[in-house]
Coordinates of C-alpha atoms and ligand atoms in Angstrom, one line a residue:
M14 CA -7.2 -53.8 -35.1
S15 CA -7.8 -52.1 -31.8
E16 CA -9.6 -49.0 -30.6
Y17 CA -6.1 -47.4 -30.4
D18 CA -5.2 -47.8 -34.1
D19 CA -5.7 -44.0 -34.8
L20 CA -2.6 -43.4 -32.5
R21 CA -0.3 -45.3 -34.8
G22 CA 2.0 -42.7 -36.4
R23 CA 0.1 -40.1 -34.5
K24 CA 0.5 -36.5 -35.7
A25 CA -0.6 -34.0 -33.0
A26 CA -2.2 -30.7 -33.9
L27 CA 0.6 -28.7 -32.2
E28 CA 3.5 -30.2 -34.1
I29 CA 5.2 -28.0 -36.6
D30 CA 7.6 -29.7 -39.0
P31 CA 11.2 -28.5 -39.1
E32 CA 10.9 -26.9 -42.5
Q33 CA 8.0 -24.8 -41.5
F34 CA 9.5 -24.1 -38.1
R35 CA 12.6 -22.7 -39.9
M36 CA 10.4 -20.5 -42.1
L37 CA 8.3 -19.2 -39.3
G38 CA 11.3 -18.6 -37.1
H39 CA 13.3 -16.8 -39.8
R40 CA 10.3 -14.5 -40.5
L41 CA 9.8 -13.8 -36.8
V42 CA 13.5 -13.0 -36.2
D43 CA 13.5 -10.7 -39.2
Q44 CA 10.5 -8.9 -37.8
I45 CA 12.1 -8.6 -34.4
A46 CA 15.3 -7.3 -35.9
E47 CA 13.3 -4.6 -37.7
L48 CA 11.5 -3.7 -34.5
M49 CA 14.7 -3.2 -32.6
G50 CA 16.3 -1.3 -35.5
G51 CA 13.3 1.1 -35.6
M52 CA 12.9 1.5 -31.9
R53 CA 14.2 5.0 -31.6
D54 CA 11.8 6.3 -34.2
R55 CA 8.7 4.7 -32.6
K56 CA 6.7 5.9 -29.7
V57 CA 7.4 4.3 -26.3
T58 CA 3.7 3.3 -26.3
A59 CA 0.7 3.6 -28.6
G60 CA -1.1 5.0 -25.5
A61 CA -4.4 3.4 -26.4
P62 CA -7.1 3.0 -23.7
P63 CA -8.0 -0.5 -22.4
Q64 CA -11.1 -0.9 -24.6
V65 CA -9.1 -0.3 -27.8
I66 CA -6.4 -2.8 -26.8
R67 CA -9.1 -5.4 -26.1
E68 CA -10.6 -4.8 -29.5
K69 CA -7.4 -4.8 -31.4
L70 CA -6.1 -7.9 -29.7
E71 CA -9.5 -9.5 -29.7
T72 CA -9.0 -10.5 -26.1
E73 CA -12.7 -10.6 -25.3
R74 CA -13.5 -13.4 -27.7
P75 CA -14.3 -16.9 -26.3
L76 CA -11.9 -19.8 -26.7
P77 CA -11.8 -20.9 -30.4
E78 CA -13.2 -24.3 -31.0
S79 CA -10.8 -25.1 -33.8
G80 CA -7.4 -23.8 -34.6
T81 CA -5.8 -21.4 -37.1
E82 CA -2.7 -22.0 -39.3
A83 CA 0.4 -21.3 -37.2
S84 CA 1.8 -18.8 -39.7
E85 CA -1.4 -16.7 -39.6
V86 CA -1.5 -16.8 -35.8
L87 CA 2.1 -15.7 -35.5
E88 CA 1.8 -13.0 -38.1
K89 CA -1.3 -11.4 -36.6
A90 CA 0.0 -11.7 -33.0
S91 CA 3.4 -10.1 -33.8
E92 CA 1.8 -7.3 -35.8
R93 CA -0.7 -6.4 -33.1
L94 CA 1.8 -6.8 -30.3
F95 CA 4.3 -4.6 -32.1
E96 CA 1.7 -1.9 -32.5
Y97 CA 0.0 -2.0 -29.1
S98 CA 2.8 -2.7 -26.6
L99 CA 4.8 -0.4 -24.4
Y100 CA 8.5 -0.7 -25.0
N101 CA 10.8 -0.7 -22.1
G102 CA 13.5 -1.3 -24.7
H103 CA 12.9 2.2 -26.0
P104 CA 15.8 4.6 -25.4
K105 CA 13.5 7.1 -23.7
F106 CA 11.9 4.6 -21.3
W107 CA 12.8 5.7 -17.7
G108 CA 9.8 4.4 -15.8
Y109 CA 9.8 2.4 -12.5
I110 CA 12.9 0.2 -12.5
T111 CA 12.6 -1.8 -15.7
S112 CA 15.4 -2.3 -18.1
S113 CA 15.7 -2.6 -21.8
P114 CA 16.1 -6.3 -22.7
A115 CA 19.6 -7.4 -23.8
P116 CA 19.2 -8.7 -27.4
I117 CA 21.3 -11.8 -26.6
G118 CA 18.9 -12.5 -23.8
V119 CA 16.0 -12.4 -26.2
L120 CA 17.8 -15.1 -28.3
G121 CA 18.7 -16.9 -25.1
D122 CA 15.0 -17.2 -24.1
L123 CA 14.4 -18.9 -27.5
L124 CA 17.3 -21.2 -27.0
A125 CA 16.3 -22.0 -23.4
S126 CA 12.7 -22.9 -24.3
S127 CA 13.9 -25.0 -27.2
I128 CA 15.9 -27.2 -24.9
N129 CA 13.3 -26.8 -22.2
P130 CA 15.2 -28.3 -19.2
N131 CA 13.4 -28.6 -15.9
V132 CA 15.9 -26.9 -13.7
G133 CA 14.3 -28.2 -10.5
G134 CA 16.5 -31.4 -10.5
W135 CA 20.0 -31.8 -11.8
L136 CA 19.2 -35.1 -13.5
L137 CA 16.6 -33.3 -15.7
S138 CA 18.8 -30.4 -16.5
P139 CA 22.5 -31.3 -16.1
A140 CA 23.8 -28.6 -18.4
A141 CA 21.3 -25.9 -17.3
S142 CA 21.8 -26.6 -13.6
E143 CA 25.5 -26.1 -13.9
V144 CA 25.0 -22.9 -16.0
E145 CA 22.7 -21.6 -13.2
V146 CA 25.3 -22.4 -10.5
Q147 CA 27.9 -20.4 -12.4
T148 CA 25.5 -17.6 -13.2
V149 CA 24.6 -17.2 -9.5
R150 CA 28.3 -17.3 -8.6
W151 CA 29.2 -14.7 -11.2
I152 CA 26.5 -12.3 -9.9
A153 CA 27.9 -12.7 -6.4
E154 CA 31.4 -12.1 -7.8
F155 CA 30.4 -9.1 -9.7
M156 CA 29.0 -7.5 -6.5
G157 CA 31.8 -8.6 -4.3
F158 CA 29.5 -10.8 -2.3
P159 CA 31.2 -14.1 -1.1
A160 CA 31.1 -16.4 -4.0
D161 CA 31.4 -19.5 -1.9
G162 CA 27.8 -19.1 -0.6
S163 CA 24.9 -20.2 -2.6
G164 CA 21.9 -18.7 -4.5
V165 CA 19.1 -19.3 -6.8
L166 CA 17.4 -17.5 -9.6
V167 CA 13.7 -16.6 -9.1
S168 CA 11.1 -14.6 -10.9
G169 CA 12.2 -11.2 -9.6
G170 CA 13.1 -9.0 -6.7
N171 CA 10.0 -9.7 -4.8
T172 CA 10.6 -13.4 -4.8
A173 CA 14.3 -13.0 -4.2
N174 CA 13.4 -11.0 -1.0
F175 CA 10.9 -13.6 0.0
V176 CA 13.6 -16.3 -0.2
G177 CA 15.9 -14.2 1.9
L178 CA 13.2 -13.7 4.6
L179 CA 12.4 -17.4 4.7
A180 CA 16.1 -18.3 5.0
A181 CA 16.3 -15.8 7.9
R182 CA 13.2 -17.3 9.5
A183 CA 14.5 -20.9 9.3
A184 CA 18.0 -19.8 10.6
K185 CA 16.9 -17.6 13.5
A186 CA 13.7 -19.1 14.9
T187 CA 14.5 -20.7 18.3
W188 CA 12.2 -23.6 17.6
D189 CA 11.5 -25.8 14.6
V190 CA 9.5 -23.2 12.7
R191 CA 9.2 -25.2 9.5
E192 CA 7.6 -28.0 11.4
K193 CA 5.7 -26.2 14.1
G194 CA 4.8 -23.0 12.4
L195 CA 4.7 -19.5 13.9
R196 CA 2.1 -20.4 16.5
S197 CA 4.7 -22.4 18.4
S198 CA 6.7 -19.3 19.3
E199 CA 5.3 -19.5 22.9
G200 CA 3.7 -16.2 22.4
R201 CA 6.9 -14.5 21.3
Q202 CA 6.3 -12.2 18.4
M203 CA 8.9 -12.6 15.7
R204 CA 10.0 -9.1 14.6
I205 CA 11.3 -7.8 11.3
Y206 CA 13.0 -4.4 11.0
A207 CA 13.3 -2.3 7.8
S208 CA 13.3 1.3 6.8
A209 CA 10.1 3.1 6.1
E210 CA 11.2 3.4 2.5
T211 CA 11.3 -0.4 2.0
H212 CA 9.5 -1.7 -1.1
T213 CA 6.0 -3.3 -0.6
W214 CA 7.5 -6.8 -1.0
L215 CA 7.9 -6.7 2.8
E216 CA 4.3 -6.1 3.5
K217 CA 3.3 -8.8 1.0
S218 CA 5.6 -11.4 2.5
A219 CA 4.8 -10.5 6.2
D220 CA 1.2 -11.1 5.2
M221 CA 1.8 -14.2 3.0
Y222 CA 4.0 -16.0 5.3
G223 CA 1.9 -15.5 8.4
F224 CA 4.1 -13.0 10.3
G225 CA 1.4 -10.4 9.9
R226 CA 2.1 -6.9 8.9
E227 CA 2.3 -5.8 12.5
A228 CA 5.4 -7.9 12.9
V229 CA 7.3 -5.3 10.8
R230 CA 8.9 -2.4 12.5
F231 CA 9.2 0.3 9.9
I232 CA 12.2 2.5 11.1
E233 CA 12.2 6.2 10.4
T234 CA 14.5 7.6 7.9
D235 CA 16.8 10.7 7.9
G236 CA 16.7 13.7 5.6
S237 CA 18.2 11.5 2.8
L238 CA 15.6 8.8 3.3
R239 CA 18.2 6.4 4.8
M240 CA 17.4 4.2 7.8
D241 CA 18.1 6.0 11.1
V242 CA 20.2 3.3 12.8
E243 CA 19.8 4.8 16.3
K244 CA 16.0 4.4 15.9
L245 CA 16.7 0.9 14.8
R246 CA 18.7 0.1 17.9
E247 CA 16.0 1.6 20.1
A248 CA 13.3 -0.5 18.4
I249 CA 15.3 -3.7 18.8
E250 CA 15.9 -2.9 22.5
R251 CA 12.3 -2.1 23.2
D252 CA 11.0 -5.2 21.5
T253 CA 13.5 -7.5 23.2
A254 CA 12.6 -6.0 26.6
A255 CA 8.9 -6.7 25.9
G256 CA 9.7 -10.4 25.3
D257 CA 9.5 -10.3 21.4
Q258 CA 12.0 -12.1 19.2
P259 CA 13.8 -9.8 16.7
F260 CA 15.2 -12.0 14.0
V261 CA 16.0 -10.0 10.8
V262 CA 16.9 -6.5 9.7
I263 CA 16.4 -5.5 6.1
G264 CA 18.7 -2.9 4.6
T265 CA 17.7 -1.3 1.3
A266 CA 20.5 -0.9 -1.2
G267 CA 18.8 1.6 -3.6
S268 CA 15.2 2.4 -2.7
V269 CA 12.6 2.2 -5.3
S270 CA 11.5 5.8 -5.0
T271 CA 14.7 7.7 -4.9
G272 CA 17.6 5.2 -4.9
A273 CA 18.4 5.9 -1.3
V274 CA 20.9 3.5 0.3
D275 CA 20.7 2.6 4.0
P276 CA 23.9 2.8 6.1
L277 CA 24.6 -0.8 5.4
D278 CA 27.8 -1.0 7.5
D279 CA 26.1 0.3 10.5
V280 CA 23.1 -2.0 10.1
A281 CA 25.5 -5.0 9.7
E282 CA 27.2 -3.9 12.9
I283 CA 23.9 -3.9 14.8
C284 CA 22.9 -7.3 13.4
R285 CA 26.2 -8.7 14.6
E286 CA 25.7 -7.2 18.0
Y287 CA 22.2 -8.6 18.5
D288 CA 22.7 -11.8 16.5
L289 CA 20.1 -10.9 13.9
W290 CA 20.0 -12.0 10.2
F291 CA 21.0 -9.2 7.9
H292 CA 19.2 -9.2 4.6
V293 CA 19.8 -6.6 1.9
D294 CA 17.2 -5.7 -0.7
G295 CA 19.5 -4.8 -3.6
A296 CA 16.9 -5.5 -6.2
Y297 CA 17.7 -2.2 -7.8
G298 CA 21.0 -1.0 -6.5
G299 CA 22.8 -4.2 -5.5
L300 CA 24.6 -4.7 -8.8
A301 CA 26.0 -1.1 -8.7
A302 CA 28.1 -2.4 -5.7
G303 CA 30.3 -3.9 -8.4
V304 CA 31.1 -0.6 -10.1
P305 CA 34.3 1.0 -8.9
G306 CA 33.8 4.6 -7.8
Y307 CA 30.1 4.3 -7.7
G308 CA 29.5 1.4 -5.4
D309 CA 31.2 2.6 -2.2
E310 CA 28.0 3.2 -0.2
L311 CA 26.7 -0.1 -1.4
A312 CA 29.8 -2.1 -0.4
G313 CA 28.3 -3.0 3.0
L314 CA 26.0 -5.5 1.4
R315 CA 29.0 -7.8 1.3
N316 CA 28.4 -8.3 5.0
A317 CA 24.8 -9.5 4.6
D318 CA 23.6 -13.0 5.3
S319 CA 21.4 -12.7 2.2
V320 CA 20.9 -10.4 -0.7
A321 CA 18.2 -10.0 -3.3
V322 CA 19.2 -8.6 -6.7
D323 CA 17.4 -8.3 -10.0
P324 CA 19.2 -9.4 -13.2
H325 CA 16.1 -8.1 -15.0
K326 CA 17.1 -4.6 -13.8
W327 CA 20.8 -3.8 -13.9
L328 CA 21.9 -6.9 -15.8
Y329 CA 19.3 -6.0 -18.5
A330 CA 17.9 -9.6 -18.7
P331 CA 14.6 -9.8 -20.4
L332 CA 11.8 -10.4 -17.8
E333 CA 11.8 -12.4 -15.6
A334 CA 15.0 -12.9 -13.6
G335 CA 15.6 -12.2 -9.9
C336 CA 18.4 -13.7 -7.8
A337 CA 18.6 -14.6 -4.1
L338 CA 22.1 -15.0 -2.7
V339 CA 23.1 -16.4 0.8
R340 CA 26.4 -16.4 2.6
D341 CA 25.9 -19.8 4.3
P342 CA 25.9 -22.4 1.6
E343 CA 23.4 -24.5 3.6
A344 CA 21.0 -21.7 4.3
L345 CA 18.7 -22.3 1.4
Q346 CA 18.5 -26.0 1.8
N347 CA 17.8 -25.4 5.5
A348 CA 14.8 -23.3 4.6
F349 CA 13.4 -25.1 1.6
S350 CA 14.4 -28.7 1.1
Y351 CA 12.2 -31.8 1.4
H352 CA 13.0 -35.3 0.3
P353 CA 9.9 -37.0 -0.9
P354 CA 10.1 -40.7 -2.0
Y355 CA 9.2 -39.9 -5.6
Y356 CA 12.3 -37.8 -6.3
H357 CA 15.4 -39.6 -7.6
F358 CA 18.2 -37.1 -7.3
E359 CA 21.8 -36.7 -8.2
E360 CA 23.5 -36.2 -4.8
E361 CA 26.8 -34.8 -6.1
A362 CA 25.2 -31.7 -7.6
V363 CA 22.7 -29.0 -6.8
N364 CA 19.0 -29.7 -7.2
F365 CA 17.5 -26.2 -7.3
V366 CA 14.1 -27.5 -6.1
D367 CA 15.9 -27.6 -2.7
C368 CA 16.9 -24.0 -2.8
G369 CA 13.7 -22.1 -3.2
P370 CA 9.9 -22.1 -3.4
Q371 CA 9.6 -23.4 -7.0
N372 CA 9.3 -27.0 -8.1
S373 CA 9.5 -27.2 -11.9
R374 CA 11.8 -24.4 -13.0
G375 CA 12.7 -22.9 -16.4
F376 CA 16.1 -22.1 -17.7
R377 CA 16.1 -18.4 -16.8
A378 CA 19.9 -18.6 -16.1
L379 CA 20.7 -18.8 -19.8
K380 CA 19.7 -15.3 -20.8
V381 CA 21.7 -13.9 -17.9
W382 CA 24.7 -16.1 -18.5
L383 CA 24.9 -15.3 -22.2
A384 CA 24.9 -11.6 -21.5
L385 CA 27.6 -11.9 -18.8
K386 CA 29.7 -13.8 -21.3
Q387 CA 29.0 -11.3 -24.1
V388 CA 30.2 -8.2 -22.3
G389 CA 32.1 -9.5 -19.2
R390 CA 32.6 -7.6 -16.0
S391 CA 34.0 -4.5 -17.7
G392 CA 31.0 -4.3 -20.1
Y393 CA 28.6 -4.2 -17.1
E394 CA 30.7 -1.8 -15.1
R395 CA 30.6 0.6 -18.0
M396 CA 26.9 0.3 -18.7
I397 CA 25.8 0.7 -15.1
R398 CA 28.2 3.6 -14.6
D399 CA 26.9 5.3 -17.8
D400 CA 23.3 4.9 -16.6
I401 CA 24.2 6.6 -13.3
R402 CA 26.1 9.3 -15.2
L403 CA 23.1 9.9 -17.4
A404 CA 20.8 10.4 -14.4
E405 CA 23.4 12.7 -13.0
A406 CA 23.5 14.6 -16.3
L407 CA 19.7 15.0 -16.3
Y408 CA 19.8 16.3 -12.7
K409 CA 22.4 18.9 -13.7
I410 CA 20.6 19.9 -16.9
L411 CA 17.3 20.4 -15.0
D412 CA 19.0 22.9 -12.9
G413 CA 19.0 25.3 -15.9
Y414 CA 15.2 25.3 -16.1
E415 CA 13.4 27.9 -14.0
D416 CA 10.1 26.1 -14.1
I417 CA 11.5 22.8 -13.0
E418 CA 12.1 22.1 -9.4
R419 CA 14.6 19.4 -8.5
F420 CA 14.3 17.1 -5.5
T421 CA 16.7 14.1 -5.3
H422 CA 19.4 12.3 -7.3
S423 CA 20.8 9.0 -6.2
L424 CA 22.2 6.1 -8.2
S425 CA 20.4 6.4 -11.5
I426 CA 17.2 8.1 -10.3
A427 CA 16.4 11.8 -10.5
T428 CA 13.2 13.4 -9.2
F429 CA 11.8 16.8 -10.1
R430 CA 8.5 18.5 -10.9
Y431 CA 7.0 21.3 -13.0
V432 CA 6.2 24.5 -11.1
P433 CA 4.7 27.4 -13.2
K434 CA 6.5 30.7 -12.8
D435 CA 3.7 32.5 -10.9
L436 CA 3.4 29.8 -8.3
R437 CA 7.1 29.6 -7.5
D438 CA 6.9 31.9 -4.5
Q439 CA 3.7 30.4 -3.1
K440 CA 4.7 26.7 -3.0
K441 CA 4.1 26.5 0.8
K442 CA 0.5 27.6 0.6
P443 CA -1.7 24.5 1.1
S444 CA -4.0 25.3 -1.9
V445 CA -0.9 25.7 -4.1
Q446 CA 0.7 22.5 -2.8
E447 CA -2.5 20.6 -3.6
Y448 CA -2.6 22.2 -7.1
L449 CA 1.0 21.4 -7.9
N450 CA 0.4 17.8 -6.9
E451 CA -2.6 17.5 -9.1
L452 CA -0.8 19.3 -11.9
N453 CA 2.2 17.0 -11.9
R454 CA -0.1 13.9 -11.6
E455 CA -1.8 15.1 -14.8
I456 CA 1.5 15.9 -16.5
L457 CA 2.7 12.4 -15.7
D458 CA -0.5 10.9 -17.1
R459 CA -0.1 12.8 -20.4
I460 CA 3.6 12.0 -20.8
E461 CA 3.0 8.3 -20.1
Y462 CA 0.2 8.1 -22.6
G463 CA 1.8 10.5 -25.1
G464 CA 4.6 8.0 -26.0
E465 CA 7.4 10.6 -26.5
A466 CA 9.2 9.4 -23.3
F467 CA 8.2 7.5 -20.2
V468 CA 8.9 8.5 -16.6
S469 CA 7.0 7.5 -13.4
N470 CA 6.5 9.2 -10.1
A471 CA 7.4 9.3 -6.4
V472 CA 5.7 11.0 -3.5
L473 CA 8.3 12.7 -1.3
D474 CA 6.9 13.9 2.1
G475 CA 3.5 14.5 0.5
T476 CA 4.9 16.1 -2.7
Y477 CA 4.1 14.5 -6.0
V478 CA 7.2 14.4 -8.2
L479 CA 8.2 13.0 -11.5
R480 CA 10.9 10.4 -11.5
A481 CA 13.3 9.3 -14.2
C482 CA 15.2 6.1 -13.6
V483 CA 17.9 5.1 -16.1
V484 CA 18.4 1.4 -16.3
N485 CA 18.6 1.4 -20.0
F486 CA 21.7 0.7 -22.1
R487 CA 20.0 2.3 -25.1
T488 CA 19.7 5.7 -23.6
T489 CA 22.1 8.4 -24.9
L490 CA 22.8 11.9 -23.7
E491 CA 20.6 13.2 -26.5
D492 CA 17.7 11.3 -25.2
I493 CA 18.2 12.7 -21.7
E494 CA 18.6 16.3 -23.2
A495 CA 15.2 15.9 -24.8
L496 CA 13.3 15.3 -21.6
P497 CA 13.2 18.8 -20.0
D498 CA 11.5 20.3 -23.1
I499 CA 8.9 17.6 -23.1
V500 CA 8.1 18.2 -19.5
L501 CA 7.9 22.0 -20.1
R502 CA 5.7 21.7 -23.1
V503 CA 3.3 19.3 -21.5
G504 CA 3.5 21.3 -18.3
V505 CA 2.5 24.6 -19.9
E506 CA -0.3 22.9 -21.8
T507 CA -1.7 21.1 -18.8
D508 CA -1.4 24.1 -16.5
T509 CA -3.2 26.3 -19.0
E510 CA -6.1 23.9 -19.2
M511 CA -6.3 23.2 -15.5
R512 CA -6.3 27.0 -14.7
R513 CA -9.5 27.4 -16.7
E514 CA -11.2 25.2 -14.2
K515 CA -9.6 26.6 -11.0
N516 CA -7.3 29.1 -9.6
P517 CA -4.9 27.7 -7.0
V518 CA -4.0 31.0 -5.4
Ligands
PLP613 C1 12.1 -3.7 -8.2 C2 12.3 -3.8 -6.7 C3 11.6 -4.8 -6.0 C4 10.7 -5.8 -6.6 O1 11.3 -6.5 -7.6 P1 10.5 -7.2 -8.8 O2 11.6 -7.7 -9.7 O3 9.6 -6.2 -9.4 O4 9.7 -8.3 -8.2 C5 11.9 -4.9 -4.6 N1 12.7 -4.0 -4.0 C6 13.4 -3.0 -4.7 C7 14.3 -2.1 -4.0 C8 13.2 -2.9 -6.1 O5 13.8 -1.9 -6.7

């Protein structure tokens, strides 16, 4: 007898026996299959306001003291989630840059969490670590980036870009920046260069890692929203003359607003000339570099020192999966590794804890790896190419609509707006400009909550535009053909209502 006798043959509250697990799992998989099968006939979103969601999901209740039967918890959760979620797996979802999840990746996540390897250390994840090494290499191979470098999977494009920036910092600082920090730069300001169209990850990281936002030189863009490389050169020269230390230039391979691609070859050339690290943010467009006939302007990313790409965008991996690639196989270790006494490591293999900011790491490679195996290079080439062609088709179709004004088309993004007939000739008038911005903002709001289709927006030189981005293997030409009429119908409706309140002319 001891005070621990209750622990003999312990049965914990969380345990689910294999028979019940099988039952619950089969039921859930059946429900998911039905959801996927019926996706086209659902709305993209229920469009319910926050308070309704909170009530339906009971998210304002306090933590329950005791539990509920697993089958009941799962049943209720899946039912509510199915009803009140927004589906980026819907064929008419074209918002932001978020893909439909590959079904094999959905199963992959289940498999990955069942094994639950900790992919921080090889010893804890021998199979998973090797799968991640191969996944990273395949991603590099697909894009034509040197496959003998190294890389790591992270949560997304933001983190992949952070990793590239930190690799650049460690490689190019003229002192031991990891030991001494930025203050030891002897007053020399480290400088980062990027186009004005760069995603906000750069501001976040300049802030988070102590460079400060003022360390970033945002370089003007040309008429196509591509970095002006002459302006880049001038900025580097000016800062160098002032005693600063330029260390990295960021090229964007597919901007988040319009899909603009910086002149990557020219940027690479300047980086060589001034001995700067060349990082490419290819979170959106990077993978299109692997598509013959469409990737030409992206090919320059192959000369980068580091590239960020997002498998949860154009590899259609379920969230989350980003990937940082580096040319120098040592660059990640040089930026991230430590060897504390409590780690016992396999030396002959990669320990991903040494390659990035994370410690314990999940098996996010599996969902990406399975999909790459399922369809191969040719499958991805075809899907990415078709996404680009669908955006192109949309842009052409929109040309036939008098009340729709088109703006840009690049990669798989098309931008446009609704302009009522009587305002067409007065677009330059400030009061009309302001009204059209307001009108299109309201149209977007109604489309997004309406659930027929989902687009997002961009602001181009002060003009508010609607933006469709096709990173969706479910989208067909019929889906695309349906969009203009939705925009027109909502446009007319919204305009009529808004004109009751005010006259823009
Ligand atoms: C999506 C995107 C990011 C951010 O990536 P997340 O996966 O959302 O973290 C950064 N840069 C570009 C160009 C992107 O398209």
